[in-house]
PDB file of C-alpha atoms in Angstrom:
ATOM      1  CA  UNK G   1      -5.584  31.010 -27.785  1.00 40.00           C
ATOM      2  CA  UNK G   2      -5.585  28.126 -25.744  1.00 50.00           C
ATOM      3  CA  UNK G   3      -7.077  24.918 -26.785  1.00 56.00           C
ATOM      4  CA  UNK G   4      -9.326  22.923 -24.689  1.00 52.00           C
ATOM      5  CA  UNK G   5      -8.662  18.989 -24.480  1.00 60.00           C
ATOM      6  CA  UNK G   6     -11.442  17.305 -26.607  1.00 73.00           C
ATOM      7  CA  UNK G   7     -12.006  15.170 -23.006  1.00 94.00           C
ATOM      8  CA  UNK G   8      -9.196  14.069 -20.033  1.00 97.00           C
ATOM      9  CA  UNK G   9      -9.245  11.632 -17.685  1.00 98.00           C
ATOM     10  CA  UNK G  10      -9.137  12.320 -14.065  1.00 98.00           C
ATOM     11  CA  UNK G  11      -6.821  10.235 -11.516  1.00 98.00           C
ATOM     12  CA  UNK G  12      -6.368  10.265  -8.345  1.00 98.00           C
ATOM     13  CA  UNK G  13      -4.297   8.712  -5.033  1.00 97.00           C
ATOM     14  CA  UNK G  14      -5.614   9.566  -1.870  1.00 95.00           C
ATOM     15  CA  UNK G  15      -3.861   8.546   1.237  1.00 91.00           C
ATOM     16  CA  UNK G  16      -4.003   9.536   4.539  1.00 88.00           C
ATOM     17  CA  UNK G  17      -2.199  12.359   4.574  1.00 88.00           C
ATOM     18  CA  UNK G  18      -1.812  13.556   1.042  1.00 94.00           C
ATOM     19  CA  UNK G  19      -3.573  13.856  -2.339  1.00 97.00           C
ATOM     20  CA  UNK G  20      -3.437  13.854  -5.730  1.00 97.00           C
ATOM     21  CA  UNK G  21      -4.467  14.228  -8.542  1.00 98.00           C
ATOM     22  CA  UNK G  22      -3.245  14.266 -12.488  1.00 98.00           C
ATOM     23  CA  UNK G  23      -5.192  15.092 -15.238  1.00 98.00           C
ATOM     24  CA  UNK G  24      -4.511  12.658 -18.892  1.00 97.00           C
ATOM     25  CA  UNK G  25      -5.395  13.197 -21.894  1.00 96.00           C
ATOM     26  CA  UNK G  26      -6.660  10.115 -23.921  1.00 96.00           C
ATOM     27  CA  UNK G  27      -3.709   9.382 -24.843  1.00 94.00           C
ATOM     28  CA  UNK G  28      -2.309   9.531 -21.531  1.00 94.00           C
ATOM     29  CA  UNK G  29      -0.113  12.013 -21.689  1.00 95.00           C
ATOM     30  CA  UNK G  30      -0.207  13.817 -18.076  1.00 96.00           C
ATOM     31  CA  UNK G  31      -1.213  17.451 -18.873  1.00 97.00           C
ATOM     32  CA  UNK G  32      -1.293  18.226 -15.007  1.00 97.00           C
ATOM     33  CA  UNK G  33      -1.248  17.710 -11.083  1.00 97.00           C
ATOM     34  CA  UNK G  34      -2.529  19.224  -7.678  1.00 98.00           C
ATOM     35  CA  UNK G  35      -1.735  17.598  -4.521  1.00 97.00           C
ATOM     36  CA  UNK G  36      -4.258  18.773  -1.773  1.00 97.00           C
ATOM     37  CA  UNK G  37      -4.191  17.068   2.890  1.00 95.00           C
ATOM     38  CA  UNK G  38      -5.451  14.116   3.503  1.00 95.00           C
ATOM     39  CA  UNK G  39      -8.289  12.409   1.713  1.00 96.00           C
ATOM     40  CA  UNK G  40      -9.152   9.230   3.505  1.00 95.00           C
ATOM     41  CA  UNK G  41     -12.809   9.546   4.685  1.00 96.00           C
ATOM     42  CA  UNK G  42     -12.474   7.270   7.997  1.00 94.00           C
ATOM     43  CA  UNK G  43     -10.014   9.995   9.272  1.00 92.00           C
ATOM     44  CA  UNK G  44     -11.477  13.234   7.859  1.00 96.00           C
ATOM     45  CA  UNK G  45     -15.132  11.996   7.671  1.00 97.00           C
ATOM     46  CA  UNK G  46     -17.028  12.166   4.217  1.00 97.00           C
ATOM     47  CA  UNK G  47     -17.895  15.684   3.649  1.00 96.00           C
ATOM     48  CA  UNK G  48     -14.091  16.979   3.901  1.00 97.00           C
ATOM     49  CA  UNK G  49     -13.372  13.973   1.617  1.00 97.00           C
ATOM     50  CA  UNK G  50     -15.408  15.224  -0.980  1.00 97.00           C
ATOM     51  CA  UNK G  51     -14.449  18.921  -0.303  1.00 97.00           C
ATOM     52  CA  UNK G  52     -10.641  17.936   0.102  1.00 97.00           C
ATOM     53  CA  UNK G  53     -10.940  15.911  -3.924  1.00 98.00           C
ATOM     54  CA  UNK G  54     -12.775  18.193  -5.769  1.00 97.00           C
ATOM     55  CA  UNK G  55     -10.695  21.402  -4.447  1.00 97.00           C
ATOM     56  CA  UNK G  56      -7.452  19.263  -5.937  1.00 98.00           C
ATOM     57  CA  UNK G  57      -9.979  18.005  -8.932  1.00 98.00           C
ATOM     58  CA  UNK G  58     -10.649  21.136  -9.934  1.00 97.00           C
ATOM     59  CA  UNK G  59      -7.223  22.425  -9.424  1.00 98.00           C
ATOM     60  CA  UNK G  60      -6.001  20.538 -11.585  1.00 98.00           C
ATOM     61  CA  UNK G  61      -8.298  20.512 -14.373  1.00 97.00           C
ATOM     62  CA  UNK G  62      -7.666  24.415 -14.817  1.00 97.00           C
ATOM     63  CA  UNK G  63      -4.127  23.888 -14.868  1.00 97.00           C
ATOM     64  CA  UNK G  64      -5.347  21.766 -17.720  1.00 97.00           C
ATOM     65  CA  UNK G  65      -7.059  23.821 -19.359  1.00 96.00           C
ATOM     66  CA  UNK G  66     -10.104  22.295 -19.075  1.00 96.00           C
ATOM     67  CA  UNK G  67     -13.526  21.575 -16.740  1.00 95.00           C
ATOM     68  CA  UNK G  68     -15.652  19.265 -15.163  1.00 96.00           C
ATOM     69  CA  UNK G  69     -17.513  18.408 -18.242  1.00 95.00           C
ATOM     70  CA  UNK G  70     -14.109  18.016 -19.781  1.00 96.00           C
ATOM     71  CA  UNK G  71     -14.211  14.309 -17.927  1.00 97.00           C
ATOM     72  CA  UNK G  72     -14.958  10.959 -19.806  1.00 97.00           C
ATOM     73  CA  UNK G  73     -13.853   8.951 -17.024  1.00 97.00           C
ATOM     74  CA  UNK G  74     -12.519   9.022 -13.498  1.00 98.00           C
ATOM     75  CA  UNK G  75     -10.573   6.644 -10.552  1.00 98.00           C
ATOM     76  CA  UNK G  76     -10.066   7.231  -7.224  1.00 98.00           C
ATOM     77  CA  UNK G  77      -7.819   5.032  -5.538  1.00 97.00           C
ATOM     78  CA  UNK G  78      -8.730   6.140  -2.030  1.00 96.00           C
ATOM     79  CA  UNK G  79      -6.993   5.396   1.610  1.00 93.00           C
ATOM     80  CA  UNK G  80      -9.852   3.553   3.799  1.00 92.00           C
ATOM     81  CA  UNK G  81     -11.679   2.259   0.833  1.00 95.00           C
ATOM     82  CA  UNK G  82     -11.707  -1.113   1.850  1.00 93.00           C
ATOM     83  CA  UNK G  83     -15.385  -2.511   2.011  1.00 94.00           C
ATOM     84  CA  UNK G  84     -18.654  -2.518  -0.987  1.00 94.00           C
ATOM     85  CA  UNK G  85     -19.846  -0.352   1.985  1.00 96.00           C
ATOM     86  CA  UNK G  86     -17.207   1.774   1.277  1.00 96.00           C
ATOM     87  CA  UNK G  87     -17.434   2.279  -2.561  1.00 96.00           C
ATOM     88  CA  UNK G  88     -20.694   2.806  -1.931  1.00 96.00           C
ATOM     89  CA  UNK G  89     -21.178   5.758   0.102  1.00 96.00           C
ATOM     90  CA  UNK G  90     -17.990   7.006  -1.021  1.00 97.00           C
ATOM     91  CA  UNK G  91     -19.076   7.257  -4.281  1.00 97.00           C
ATOM     92  CA  UNK G  92     -22.048   8.527  -3.656  1.00 96.00           C
ATOM     93  CA  UNK G  93     -20.643  11.518  -1.900  1.00 96.00           C
ATOM     94  CA  UNK G  94     -18.448  11.995  -4.403  1.00 97.00           C
ATOM     95  CA  UNK G  95     -21.079  12.399  -7.131  1.00 94.00           C
ATOM     96  CA  UNK G  96     -22.360  16.188  -5.591  1.00 92.00           C
ATOM     97  CA  UNK G  97     -18.911  17.009  -7.273  1.00 93.00           C
ATOM     98  CA  UNK G  98     -20.820  16.558 -10.933  1.00 92.00           C
ATOM     99  CA  UNK G  99     -17.932  14.772 -12.623  1.00 95.00           C
ATOM    100  CA  UNK G 100     -18.992  13.784 -16.124  1.00 93.00           C
ATOM    101  CA  UNK G 101     -18.452  11.060 -17.516  1.00 95.00           C
ATOM    102  CA  UNK G 102     -17.633   7.196 -15.878  1.00 95.00           C
ATOM    103  CA  UNK G 103     -15.969   7.291 -12.256  1.00 97.00           C
ATOM    104  CA  UNK G 104     -14.093   4.077 -10.406  1.00 97.00           C
ATOM    105  CA  UNK G 105     -14.310   4.212  -6.527  1.00 97.00           C
ATOM    106  CA  UNK G 106     -11.063   1.555  -5.732  1.00 96.00           C
ATOM    107  CA  UNK G 107      -8.553   0.336  -2.780  1.00 95.00           C
ATOM    108  CA  UNK G 108      -5.065   2.853  -3.498  1.00 94.00           C
ATOM    109  CA  UNK G 109      -3.669  -0.346  -3.896  1.00 94.00           C
ATOM    110  CA  UNK G 110      -5.756  -0.914  -6.759  1.00 95.00           C
ATOM    111  CA  UNK G 111      -4.065   2.381  -8.258  1.00 96.00           C
ATOM    112  CA  UNK G 112      -0.981   1.180  -7.061  1.00 96.00           C
ATOM    113  CA  UNK G 113      -0.812  -2.037  -9.306  1.00 96.00           C
ATOM    114  CA  UNK G 114      -1.966  -0.419 -11.827  1.00 96.00           C
ATOM    115  CA  UNK G 115       0.898   2.894 -11.720  1.00 96.00           C
ATOM    116  CA  UNK G 116       3.534  -0.487 -11.891  1.00 95.00           C
ATOM    117  CA  UNK G 117       1.961  -3.070 -14.230  1.00 94.00           C
ATOM    118  CA  UNK G 118       3.079  -2.345 -18.259  1.00 91.00           C
ATOM    119  CA  UNK G 119      -0.807  -4.963 -17.942  1.00 91.00           C
ATOM    120  CA  UNK G 120      -4.026  -4.362 -16.326  1.00 91.00           C
ATOM    121  CA  UNK G 121      -3.474  -7.984 -14.203  1.00 94.00           C
ATOM    122  CA  UNK G 122      -0.819  -8.163 -11.435  1.00 97.00           C
ATOM    123  CA  UNK G 123      -0.149  -8.138  -7.422  1.00 98.00           C
ATOM    124  CA  UNK G 124       0.748  -5.521  -5.882  1.00 98.00           C
ATOM    125  CA  UNK G 125       2.459  -5.637  -2.187  1.00 98.00           C
ATOM    126  CA  UNK G 126       2.826  -2.850  -0.376  1.00 96.00           C
ATOM    127  CA  UNK G 127       4.713  -3.188   2.817  1.00 95.00           C
ATOM    128  CA  UNK G 128       4.800   0.118   4.087  1.00 91.00           C
ATOM    129  CA  UNK G 129       3.629   1.450   8.115  1.00 86.00           C
ATOM    130  CA  UNK G 130       0.517  -0.802   7.727  1.00 87.00           C
ATOM    131  CA  UNK G 131       0.272  -3.536   4.840  1.00 93.00           C
ATOM    132  CA  UNK G 132      -2.170  -4.957   1.937  1.00 94.00           C
ATOM    133  CA  UNK G 133      -1.868  -7.686  -1.201  1.00 97.00           C
ATOM    134  CA  UNK G 134      -4.211  -6.797  -3.839  1.00 97.00           C
ATOM    135  CA  UNK G 135      -4.120  -8.221  -7.412  1.00 97.00           C
ATOM    136  CA  UNK G 136      -6.352  -8.383 -10.824  1.00 96.00           C
ATOM    137  CA  UNK G 137      -7.162 -11.423 -12.477  1.00 97.00           C
ATOM    138  CA  UNK G 138      -6.404 -11.389 -16.512  1.00 96.00           C
ATOM    139  CA  UNK G 139     -10.424 -11.611 -16.780  1.00 94.00           C
ATOM    140  CA  UNK G 140     -10.826  -8.715 -14.445  1.00 92.00           C
ATOM    141  CA  UNK G 141     -11.548 -10.061 -11.004  1.00 94.00           C
ATOM    142  CA  UNK G 142      -9.956  -8.376  -8.341  1.00 94.00           C
ATOM    143  CA  UNK G 143      -8.929  -9.696  -4.560  1.00 96.00           C
ATOM    144  CA  UNK G 144      -7.603  -8.548  -1.730  1.00 95.00           C
ATOM    145  CA  UNK G 145      -6.287  -8.902   1.585  1.00 96.00           C
ATOM    146  CA  UNK G 146      -8.424  -7.197   4.450  1.00 93.00           C
ATOM    147  CA  UNK G 147      -5.550  -5.591   6.517  1.00 88.00           C
ATOM    148  CA  UNK G 148      -6.898  -5.846   9.486  1.00 88.00           C
ATOM    149  CA  UNK G 149      -4.077  -7.827  10.980  1.00 86.00           C
ATOM    150  CA  UNK G 150      -5.746 -11.372  11.258  1.00 93.00           C
ATOM    151  CA  UNK G 151      -4.258 -14.151   8.818  1.00 94.00           C
ATOM    152  CA  UNK G 152      -2.131 -11.474   7.528  1.00 95.00           C
ATOM    153  CA  UNK G 153       1.697 -10.218   8.683  1.00 95.00           C
ATOM    154  CA  UNK G 154       0.791  -5.873   9.074  1.00 93.00           C
ATOM    155  CA  UNK G 155       4.079  -4.900   7.840  1.00 94.00           C
ATOM    156  CA  UNK G 156       6.551  -2.669   9.960  1.00 95.00           C
ATOM    157  CA  UNK G 157       3.653  -3.143  13.386  1.00 94.00           C
ATOM    158  CA  UNK G 158       4.949  -6.473  13.052  1.00 96.00           C
ATOM    159  CA  UNK G 159       7.717  -6.530  12.721  1.00 98.00           C
ATOM    160  CA  UNK G 160       8.379  -4.037  15.735  1.00 97.00           C
ATOM    161  CA  UNK G 161       6.085  -6.625  17.645  1.00 97.00           C
ATOM    162  CA  UNK G 162       7.752  -9.433  16.498  1.00 98.00           C
ATOM    163  CA  UNK G 163      11.314  -7.487  17.631  1.00 98.00           C
ATOM    164  CA  UNK G 164       9.186  -6.640  21.318  1.00 98.00           C
ATOM    165  CA  UNK G 165       9.007 -10.756  21.423  1.00 98.00           C
ATOM    166  CA  UNK G 166      12.504 -11.035  21.228  1.00 98.00           C
ATOM    167  CA  UNK G 167      13.841  -8.447  23.877  1.00 98.00           C
ATOM    168  CA  UNK G 168      11.044  -9.720  26.151  1.00 98.00           C
ATOM    169  CA  UNK G 169      12.063 -13.448  25.656  1.00 98.00           C
ATOM    170  CA  UNK G 170      15.622 -12.637  26.524  1.00 98.00           C
ATOM    171  CA  UNK G 171      15.235 -10.776  29.038  1.00 98.00           C
ATOM    172  CA  UNK G 172      12.656 -13.809  30.452  1.00 98.00           C
ATOM    173  CA  UNK G 173      15.709 -16.354  29.727  1.00 98.00           C
ATOM    174  CA  UNK G 174      14.324 -18.201  27.023  1.00 98.00           C
ATOM    175  CA  UNK G 175      15.860 -16.467  24.202  1.00 97.00           C
ATOM    176  CA  UNK G 176      19.048 -15.646  22.771  1.00 97.00           C
ATOM    177  CA  UNK G 177      20.492 -12.490  23.489  1.00 98.00           C
ATOM    178  CA  UNK G 178      20.415  -9.157  21.138  1.00 98.00           C
ATOM    179  CA  UNK G 179      21.269  -5.987  19.593  1.00 98.00           C
ATOM    180  CA  UNK G 180      17.489  -5.277  19.906  1.00 98.00           C
ATOM    181  CA  UNK G 181      17.475  -4.941  23.415  1.00 98.00           C
ATOM    182  CA  UNK G 182      20.115  -2.134  23.865  1.00 97.00           C
ATOM    183  CA  UNK G 183      18.802   0.416  20.840  1.00 97.00           C
ATOM    184  CA  UNK G 184      15.305  -0.268  21.813  1.00 98.00           C
ATOM    185  CA  UNK G 185      15.982   1.109  25.462  1.00 97.00           C
ATOM    186  CA  UNK G 186      18.081   4.239  24.119  1.00 97.00           C
ATOM    187  CA  UNK G 187      15.962   5.188  21.759  1.00 96.00           C
ATOM    188  CA  UNK G 188      12.790   5.242  24.169  1.00 95.00           C
ATOM    189  CA  UNK G 189      15.005   6.537  26.754  1.00 95.00           C
ATOM    190  CA  UNK G 190      14.066   4.026  29.343  1.00 96.00           C
ATOM    191  CA  UNK G 191      16.342   2.358  31.869  1.00 97.00           C
ATOM    192  CA  UNK G 192      15.789  -1.132  31.505  1.00 98.00           C
ATOM    193  CA  UNK G 193      13.322  -3.557  30.101  1.00 98.00           C
ATOM    194  CA  UNK G 194      10.345  -3.874  32.023  1.00 98.00           C
ATOM    195  CA  UNK G 195      10.229   0.160  31.991  1.00 97.00           C
ATOM    196  CA  UNK G 196       9.902   0.089  28.653  1.00 97.00           C
ATOM    197  CA  UNK G 197       7.289  -3.150  28.403  1.00 97.00           C
ATOM    198  CA  UNK G 198       5.401  -1.364  31.065  1.00 96.00           C
ATOM    199  CA  UNK G 199       5.260   1.985  29.129  1.00 95.00           C
ATOM    200  CA  UNK G 200       4.488   0.100  26.211  1.00 95.00           C
ATOM    201  CA  UNK G 201       1.353  -1.416  27.951  1.00 93.00           C
ATOM    202  CA  UNK G 202      -0.071   1.283  29.748  1.00 92.00           C
ATOM    203  CA  UNK G 203       0.344   3.076  26.216  1.00 87.00           C
ATOM    204  CA  UNK G 204       2.974   5.887  27.402  1.00 78.00           C
ATOM    205  CA  UNK G 205       5.237   4.585  24.735  1.00 76.00           C
ATOM    206  CA  UNK G 206       4.539   6.353  22.016  1.00 75.00           C
ATOM    207  CA  UNK G 207       3.806   5.251  17.837  1.00 84.00           C
ATOM    208  CA  UNK G 208       6.390   2.009  18.303  1.00 93.00           C
ATOM    209  CA  UNK G 209       6.318   0.968  14.087  1.00 90.00           C
ATOM    210  CA  UNK G 210       8.962   4.017  13.746  1.00 93.00           C
ATOM    211  CA  UNK G 211      11.133   1.430  15.079  1.00 96.00           C
ATOM    212  CA  UNK G 212      10.374  -1.161  12.225  1.00 96.00           C
ATOM    213  CA  UNK G 213      13.845   0.833  10.207  1.00 96.00           C
ATOM    214  CA  UNK G 214      16.076   0.519  13.391  1.00 97.00           C
ATOM    215  CA  UNK G 215      14.713  -3.715  13.816  1.00 98.00           C
ATOM    216  CA  UNK G 216      15.296  -4.056   9.331  1.00 98.00           C
ATOM    217  CA  UNK G 217      18.732  -2.311  10.170  1.00 98.00           C
ATOM    218  CA  UNK G 218      20.045  -4.721  13.040  1.00 98.00           C
ATOM    219  CA  UNK G 219      19.596  -7.058  10.516  1.00 98.00           C
ATOM    220  CA  UNK G 220      21.386  -5.935   8.047  1.00 98.00           C
ATOM    221  CA  UNK G 221      24.546  -5.685  10.093  1.00 97.00           C
ATOM    222  CA  UNK G 222      24.542  -9.204  11.092  1.00 97.00           C
ATOM    223  CA  UNK G 223      22.426  -9.302  14.485  1.00 98.00           C
ATOM    224  CA  UNK G 224      21.095 -13.158  14.512  1.00 98.00           C
ATOM    225  CA  UNK G 225      17.793 -12.090  15.964  1.00 98.00           C
ATOM    226  CA  UNK G 226      16.651  -9.360  13.981  1.00 98.00           C
ATOM    227  CA  UNK G 227      17.287 -11.317  10.825  1.00 98.00           C
ATOM    228  CA  UNK G 228      14.973 -14.102  12.115  1.00 98.00           C
ATOM    229  CA  UNK G 229      12.276 -11.177  12.791  1.00 98.00           C
ATOM    230  CA  UNK G 230      12.768  -9.170   9.225  1.00 98.00           C
ATOM    231  CA  UNK G 231      12.863 -12.625   7.488  1.00 98.00           C
ATOM    232  CA  UNK G 232       9.504 -14.295   8.780  1.00 98.00           C
ATOM    233  CA  UNK G 233       8.161 -11.084   8.081  1.00 98.00           C
ATOM    234  CA  UNK G 234       9.274 -10.347   5.006  1.00 98.00           C
ATOM    235  CA  UNK G 235       7.994 -14.855   4.072  1.00 98.00           C
ATOM    236  CA  UNK G 236       4.380 -14.469   5.279  1.00 97.00           C
ATOM    237  CA  UNK G 237       4.511 -11.085   3.554  1.00 98.00           C
ATOM    238  CA  UNK G 238       5.261 -13.227  -0.029  1.00 98.00           C
ATOM    239  CA  UNK G 239       3.464 -16.227   0.589  1.00 97.00           C
ATOM    240  CA  UNK G 240       0.401 -13.831   0.703  1.00 97.00           C
ATOM    241  CA  UNK G 241       1.044 -12.636  -2.712  1.00 98.00           C
ATOM    242  CA  UNK G 242       0.855 -16.721  -3.373  1.00 98.00           C
ATOM    243  CA  UNK G 243      -2.504 -16.767  -1.619  1.00 98.00           C
ATOM    244  CA  UNK G 244      -3.500 -13.628  -3.361  1.00 98.00           C
ATOM    245  CA  UNK G 245      -1.909 -15.326  -7.059  1.00 98.00           C
ATOM    246  CA  UNK G 246      -4.086 -18.494  -6.675  1.00 98.00           C
ATOM    247  CA  UNK G 247      -7.536 -16.765  -6.220  1.00 98.00           C
ATOM    248  CA  UNK G 248      -7.106 -14.745  -9.541  1.00 98.00           C
ATOM    249  CA  UNK G 249      -5.833 -18.600 -10.976  1.00 97.00           C
ATOM    250  CA  UNK G 250      -1.775 -16.184 -11.574  1.00 98.00           C
ATOM    251  CA  UNK G 251      -0.182 -19.069  -9.904  1.00 97.00           C
ATOM    252  CA  UNK G 252       1.051 -21.371 -12.778  1.00 96.00           C
ATOM    253  CA  UNK G 253       0.735 -17.465 -14.407  1.00 97.00           C
ATOM    254  CA  UNK G 254       3.519 -14.577 -15.494  1.00 97.00           C
ATOM    255  CA  UNK G 255       2.739 -11.642 -14.007  1.00 98.00           C
ATOM    256  CA  UNK G 256       4.228  -8.647 -13.071  1.00 98.00           C
ATOM    257  CA  UNK G 257       4.288  -8.611  -9.505  1.00 98.00           C
ATOM    258  CA  UNK G 258       4.810  -4.615  -8.008  1.00 98.00           C
ATOM    259  CA  UNK G 259       6.430  -3.889  -4.849  1.00 98.00           C
ATOM    260  CA  UNK G 260       6.211  -0.277  -2.936  1.00 95.00           C
ATOM    261  CA  UNK G 261       5.827   1.114   0.392  1.00 93.00           C
ATOM    262  CA  UNK G 262       8.420   2.850   2.911  1.00 93.00           C
ATOM    263  CA  UNK G 263       9.346  -1.189   4.026  1.00 96.00           C
ATOM    264  CA  UNK G 264      10.196  -2.636  -0.038  1.00 97.00           C
ATOM    265  CA  UNK G 265      12.017   0.183  -0.401  1.00 94.00           C
ATOM    266  CA  UNK G 266      14.109   0.324   2.357  1.00 94.00           C
ATOM    267  CA  UNK G 267      15.590  -3.318   0.471  1.00 95.00           C
ATOM    268  CA  UNK G 268      18.374  -5.350   3.043  1.00 97.00           C
ATOM    269  CA  UNK G 269      16.968  -8.795   4.498  1.00 98.00           C
ATOM    270  CA  UNK G 270      13.366  -7.824   3.802  1.00 98.00           C
ATOM    271  CA  UNK G 271      13.613  -7.531  -0.214  1.00 98.00           C
ATOM    272  CA  UNK G 272      16.166 -10.525  -0.348  1.00 98.00           C
ATOM    273  CA  UNK G 273      13.709 -12.950   1.792  1.00 98.00           C
ATOM    274  CA  UNK G 274      10.264 -11.637  -0.132  1.00 98.00           C
ATOM    275  CA  UNK G 275      12.224 -12.221  -3.740  1.00 98.00           C
ATOM    276  CA  UNK G 276      12.935 -15.360  -2.796  1.00 98.00           C
ATOM    277  CA  UNK G 277      10.129 -17.089  -1.585  1.00 98.00           C
ATOM    278  CA  UNK G 278       8.866 -15.628  -4.365  1.00 98.00           C
ATOM    279  CA  UNK G 279      11.357 -17.362  -6.383  1.00 98.00           C
ATOM    280  CA  UNK G 280      10.375 -20.689  -4.697  1.00 97.00           C
ATOM    281  CA  UNK G 281       6.373 -20.291  -4.469  1.00 97.00           C
ATOM    282  CA  UNK G 282       5.892 -18.471  -8.047  1.00 98.00           C
ATOM    283  CA  UNK G 283       8.631 -19.209 -10.668  1.00 97.00           C
ATOM    284  CA  UNK G 284       6.721 -16.400 -12.980  1.00 97.00           C
ATOM    285  CA  UNK G 285       6.435 -13.273 -10.890  1.00 98.00           C
ATOM    286  CA  UNK G 286       8.370 -10.522 -12.110  1.00 98.00           C
ATOM    287  CA  UNK G 287       8.773  -8.278  -9.550  1.00 98.00           C
ATOM    288  CA  UNK G 288       9.039  -4.708 -10.431  1.00 97.00           C
ATOM    289  CA  UNK G 289       9.645  -1.480  -7.547  1.00 96.00           C
ATOM    290  CA  UNK G 290       7.543   1.284  -8.226  1.00 95.00           C
ATOM    291  CA  UNK G 291       8.864   4.169  -8.796  1.00 91.00           C
ATOM    292  CA  UNK G 292       6.292   5.939 -10.328  1.00 87.00           C
ATOM    293  CA  UNK G 293       2.981   8.723  -9.219  1.00 91.00           C
ATOM    294  CA  UNK G 294       0.594   6.245  -7.510  1.00 94.00           C
ATOM    295  CA  UNK G 295      -2.380   8.490  -9.278  1.00 96.00           C
ATOM    296  CA  UNK G 296      -1.218   7.692 -12.724  1.00 96.00           C
ATOM    297  CA  UNK G 297      -1.881   4.000 -12.072  1.00 96.00           C
ATOM    298  CA  UNK G 298      -5.757   5.625 -11.565  1.00 97.00           C
ATOM    299  CA  UNK G 299      -4.789   7.316 -15.085  1.00 97.00           C
ATOM    300  CA  UNK G 300      -4.110   3.994 -16.591  1.00 95.00           C
ATOM    301  CA  UNK G 301      -7.046   2.534 -14.426  1.00 95.00           C
ATOM    302  CA  UNK G 302      -9.250   4.843 -16.072  1.00 96.00           C
ATOM    303  CA  UNK G 303      -8.186   4.929 -20.337  1.00 95.00           C
ATOM    304  CA  UNK G 304      -8.680   0.867 -19.226  1.00 92.00           C
ATOM    305  CA  UNK G 305     -12.625   1.978 -17.930  1.00 90.00           C
ATOM    306  CA  UNK G 306     -12.596   3.290 -22.194  1.00 90.00           C
ATOM    307  CA  UNK G 307     -11.747   0.539 -23.870  1.00 80.00           C
ATOM    308  CA  UNK G 308     -13.747  -2.195 -22.597  1.00 68.00           C
TER     309      UNK G 308
END
C-alpha cells in the first residue's frame, strides 16, 4: 500500500519550448517529475499556458502519489513573466488550477538563480539566445534587467550583430580582414558580402542568432576580430552583474554568481573574459556554473516561502 505524502511542494520551470515540473517532499527530496511543451504565455496565450501547466503538474503529482490538495507551496518560474502586470495576469490564470497552499509566480531567471545558489541570495547571469541578469539581496529584495535589448547586451544576438558590424566594416575598407566574412558567406550560402546583407535587410536570411557559436569558435581559434567581438559582449554582460549587485547592495559582499545558458556553457574566450571582469569588479563573487535542474530551484524557492 502506497503512503500518501503529508505535504508536498511543486516547482515549475516553464520555457518557450519545454516545461519541467518537480514535486518534492518538505525535506526537499524529489519525489517525481514531469515534462511538457512550452508554457510561455506570450507565445501560446494565457489559456493554453494554464492547460499545459495543469496537465504537467497533475502528471507529476500523480507520479508522486499526491494530489492538488497535498500541495503546501508552489513556485512557477516562467519565461514571459517580465513585468508586474505579467505576474498578476499569469497568477490569475493559474488560480483555476486549484492547487492548495501558497503560490509564487516569478520570471524563470529567479528559479535558475535558486537552482545554483546554496543560499537564497545571489545573482544569475543567463546568456543564451537572449539574456537576462537577475538577483536577490540578503533582505529578499529582487532586481533583474529588463531583457529588452536596450541598455544591455542580448547574448547570442549581440554577438552576431558585432560580427556583422565587423564584416561590413571590412567590406567598407575601415575594418580589419577577418575569417568571419568567409565563414558567414559559406554558412548562409551567399556569393559575396552585398548579397548577404541584402538578404539580411530584406529578412530572408532566417534566424541569425544561430551563428553565435561560429563567432565564438573563431574567437577561440584566434581570429583577432572575432575575439574582440566576443570579449566585448562578455565584458558588457559582466558589467551588468556589477549593476545588479549594486542595486541589491551585494557589490561589496560575498555571493554566488550563477551562470547558465548556451553562451556561458560554451566556455572559451567568452567565459574567460566574463570571469576576468567579474574578478576585477566583484572580488567577493564566486562563479558557479549551473548543472542541476532549474525546476529544482523552483522547489527550493517554494521551501523558502515556508520558512518565512
